[in-house]
């Protein structure tokens, strides 16, 4: 339905609440697909109907740390109504229309670089064509 589900949570590195997509690290034996499915459902209370791999691997900050991530687009999500948060997680779920989400990015309300990159990579799968200025 072209709505975006994201979360708001306090991030110590920014010392404020950040709007971002759910994500996490694999437990032993988990694939990146397993992590994406679990984190989507656990953090948002929405179960992904299917996942689209957006890029094989992207790095957070390759200049000084080894921290790759695997971006996915979760589609056809259905609400479970239940978040399964870790003990130290306090997340607020946010749902906005895709045009509103893009405007939030444009206005600087979304500051998480991985979330902005994932949005950019997902656009073509959502039927959004970017028009470059001439």
Tab-separated table of N, CA, C and O in Angstrom, residues 24-27 29-41 48-56 69-74:
chain	number	residue	atom	x	y	z
A	24	UNK	N	19.404	-5.367	12.702
A	24	UNK	CA	20.051	-6.072	13.799
A	24	UNK	C	21.195	-6.917	13.313
A	24	UNK	O	21.489	-6.976	12.117
A	25	UNK	N	21.821	-7.561	14.257
A	25	UNK	CA	22.960	-8.426	13.973
A	25	UNK	C	22.538	-9.884	14.037
A	25	UNK	O	21.686	-10.247	14.841
A	26	UNK	N	23.168	-10.711	13.207
A	26	UNK	CA	22.784	-12.128	13.199
A	26	UNK	C	23.219	-12.857	14.466
A	26	UNK	O	24.272	-12.585	15.027
A	27	UNK	N	22.355	-13.753	14.882
A	27	UNK	CA	22.722	-14.698	15.928
A	27	UNK	C	23.408	-15.879	15.228
A	27	UNK	O	23.283	-16.029	14.015
A	29	UNK	N	24.256	-18.875	13.195
A	29	UNK	CA	23.457	-19.681	12.280
A	29	UNK	C	22.413	-18.910	11.492
A	29	UNK	O	21.770	-19.469	10.612
A	30	UNK	N	22.205	-17.623	11.781
A	30	UNK	CA	21.210	-16.828	11.065
A	30	UNK	C	21.803	-16.238	9.788
A	30	UNK	O	22.920	-15.727	9.795
A	31	UNK	N	21.032	-16.268	8.727
A	31	UNK	CA	21.409	-15.601	7.481
A	31	UNK	C	20.928	-14.161	7.538
A	31	UNK	O	20.138	-13.782	8.416
A	32	UNK	N	21.352	-13.353	6.571
A	32	UNK	CA	20.879	-11.967	6.524
A	32	UNK	C	19.369	-11.908	6.287
A	32	UNK	O	18.686	-11.024	6.806
A	33	UNK	N	18.828	-12.855	5.547
A	33	UNK	CA	17.375	-12.927	5.340
A	33	UNK	C	16.673	-13.224	6.664
A	33	UNK	O	15.666	-12.592	7.000
A	34	UNK	N	17.205	-14.186	7.417
A	34	UNK	CA	16.624	-14.507	8.726
A	34	UNK	C	16.582	-13.274	9.621
A	34	UNK	O	15.586	-13.008	10.292
A	35	UNK	N	17.688	-12.526	9.638
A	35	UNK	CA	17.780	-11.324	10.478
A	35	UNK	C	16.754	-10.288	10.021
A	35	UNK	O	16.041	-9.707	10.840
A	36	UNK	N	16.674	-10.048	8.719
A	36	UNK	CA	15.743	-9.046	8.195
A	36	UNK	C	14.300	-9.392	8.553
A	36	UNK	O	13.538	-8.532	9.006
A	37	UNK	N	13.921	-10.642	8.369
A	37	UNK	CA	12.558	-11.062	8.698
A	37	UNK	C	12.273	-10.920	10.190
A	37	UNK	O	11.232	-10.392	10.592
A	38	UNK	N	13.201	-11.381	11.008
A	38	UNK	CA	13.007	-11.348	12.462
A	38	UNK	C	12.969	-9.911	12.980
A	38	UNK	O	12.096	-9.560	13.785
A	39	UNK	N	13.905	-9.076	12.552
A	39	UNK	CA	13.970	-7.708	13.060
A	39	UNK	C	12.760	-6.892	12.621
A	39	UNK	O	12.248	-6.080	13.386
A	40	UNK	N	12.299	-7.094	11.408
A	40	UNK	CA	11.103	-6.402	10.935
A	40	UNK	C	9.927	-6.726	11.852
A	40	UNK	O	9.264	-5.834	12.381
A	41	UNK	N	9.698	-7.991	12.074
A	41	UNK	CA	8.561	-8.398	12.895
A	41	UNK	C	8.755	-8.029	14.364
A	41	UNK	O	7.849	-7.484	15.001
A	48	UNK	N	6.763	-9.436	7.364
A	48	UNK	CA	7.017	-9.236	5.933
A	48	UNK	C	6.422	-10.383	5.128
A	48	UNK	O	6.627	-11.546	5.463
A	49	UNK	N	5.701	-10.033	4.066
A	49	UNK	CA	5.190	-11.047	3.152
A	49	UNK	C	6.305	-11.591	2.277
A	49	UNK	O	6.375	-12.780	1.999
A	50	UNK	N	7.191	-10.698	1.849
A	50	UNK	CA	8.362	-11.106	1.074
A	50	UNK	C	9.436	-10.043	1.216
A	50	UNK	O	9.162	-8.911	1.613
A	51	UNK	N	10.663	-10.436	0.906
A	51	UNK	CA	11.808	-9.540	0.968
A	51	UNK	C	12.429	-9.407	-0.414
A	51	UNK	O	12.495	-10.379	-1.161
A	52	UNK	N	12.900	-8.212	-0.706
A	52	UNK	CA	13.661	-7.965	-1.928
A	52	UNK	C	15.064	-7.552	-1.491
A	52	UNK	O	15.221	-6.591	-0.728
A	53	UNK	N	16.060	-8.288	-1.943
A	53	UNK	CA	17.442	-7.905	-1.668
A	53	UNK	C	17.757	-6.682	-2.526
A	53	UNK	O	17.599	-6.713	-3.747
A	54	UNK	N	18.186	-5.610	-1.880
A	54	UNK	CA	18.430	-4.362	-2.588
A	54	UNK	C	19.865	-4.196	-3.051
A	54	UNK	O	20.138	-3.445	-3.984
A	55	UNK	N	20.787	-4.867	-2.398
A	55	UNK	CA	22.203	-4.759	-2.731
A	55	UNK	C	22.919	-5.847	-1.955
A	55	UNK	O	22.529	-6.143	-0.820
A	56	UNK	N	23.952	-6.442	-2.516
A	56	UNK	CA	24.609	-7.546	-1.796
A	56	UNK	C	25.173	-7.140	-0.435
A	56	UNK	O	25.013	-7.858	0.535
A	69	UNK	N	26.399	-4.283	6.013
A	69	UNK	CA	24.998	-4.667	6.223
A	69	UNK	C	24.382	-5.040	4.884
A	69	UNK	O	24.896	-4.698	3.820
A	70	UNK	N	23.294	-5.765	4.959
A	70	UNK	CA	22.593	-6.270	3.781
A	70	UNK	C	21.210	-5.636	3.751
A	70	UNK	O	20.356	-6.005	4.565
A	71	UNK	N	20.976	-4.686	2.842
A	71	UNK	CA	19.686	-3.991	2.827
A	71	UNK	C	18.601	-4.783	2.101
A	71	UNK	O	18.827	-5.360	1.039
A	72	UNK	N	17.421	-4.789	2.706
A	72	UNK	CA	16.255	-5.468	2.140
A	72	UNK	C	15.056	-4.534	2.150
A	72	UNK	O	14.942	-3.661	3.013
A	73	UNK	N	14.159	-4.759	1.224
A	73	UNK	CA	12.851	-4.127	1.202
A	73	UNK	C	11.847	-5.186	1.619
A	73	UNK	O	11.756	-6.246	0.983
A	74	UNK	N	11.120	-4.927	2.692
A	74	UNK	CA	10.054	-5.834	3.137
A	74	UNK	C	8.750	-5.349	2.497
A	74	UNK	O	8.377	-4.188	2.650
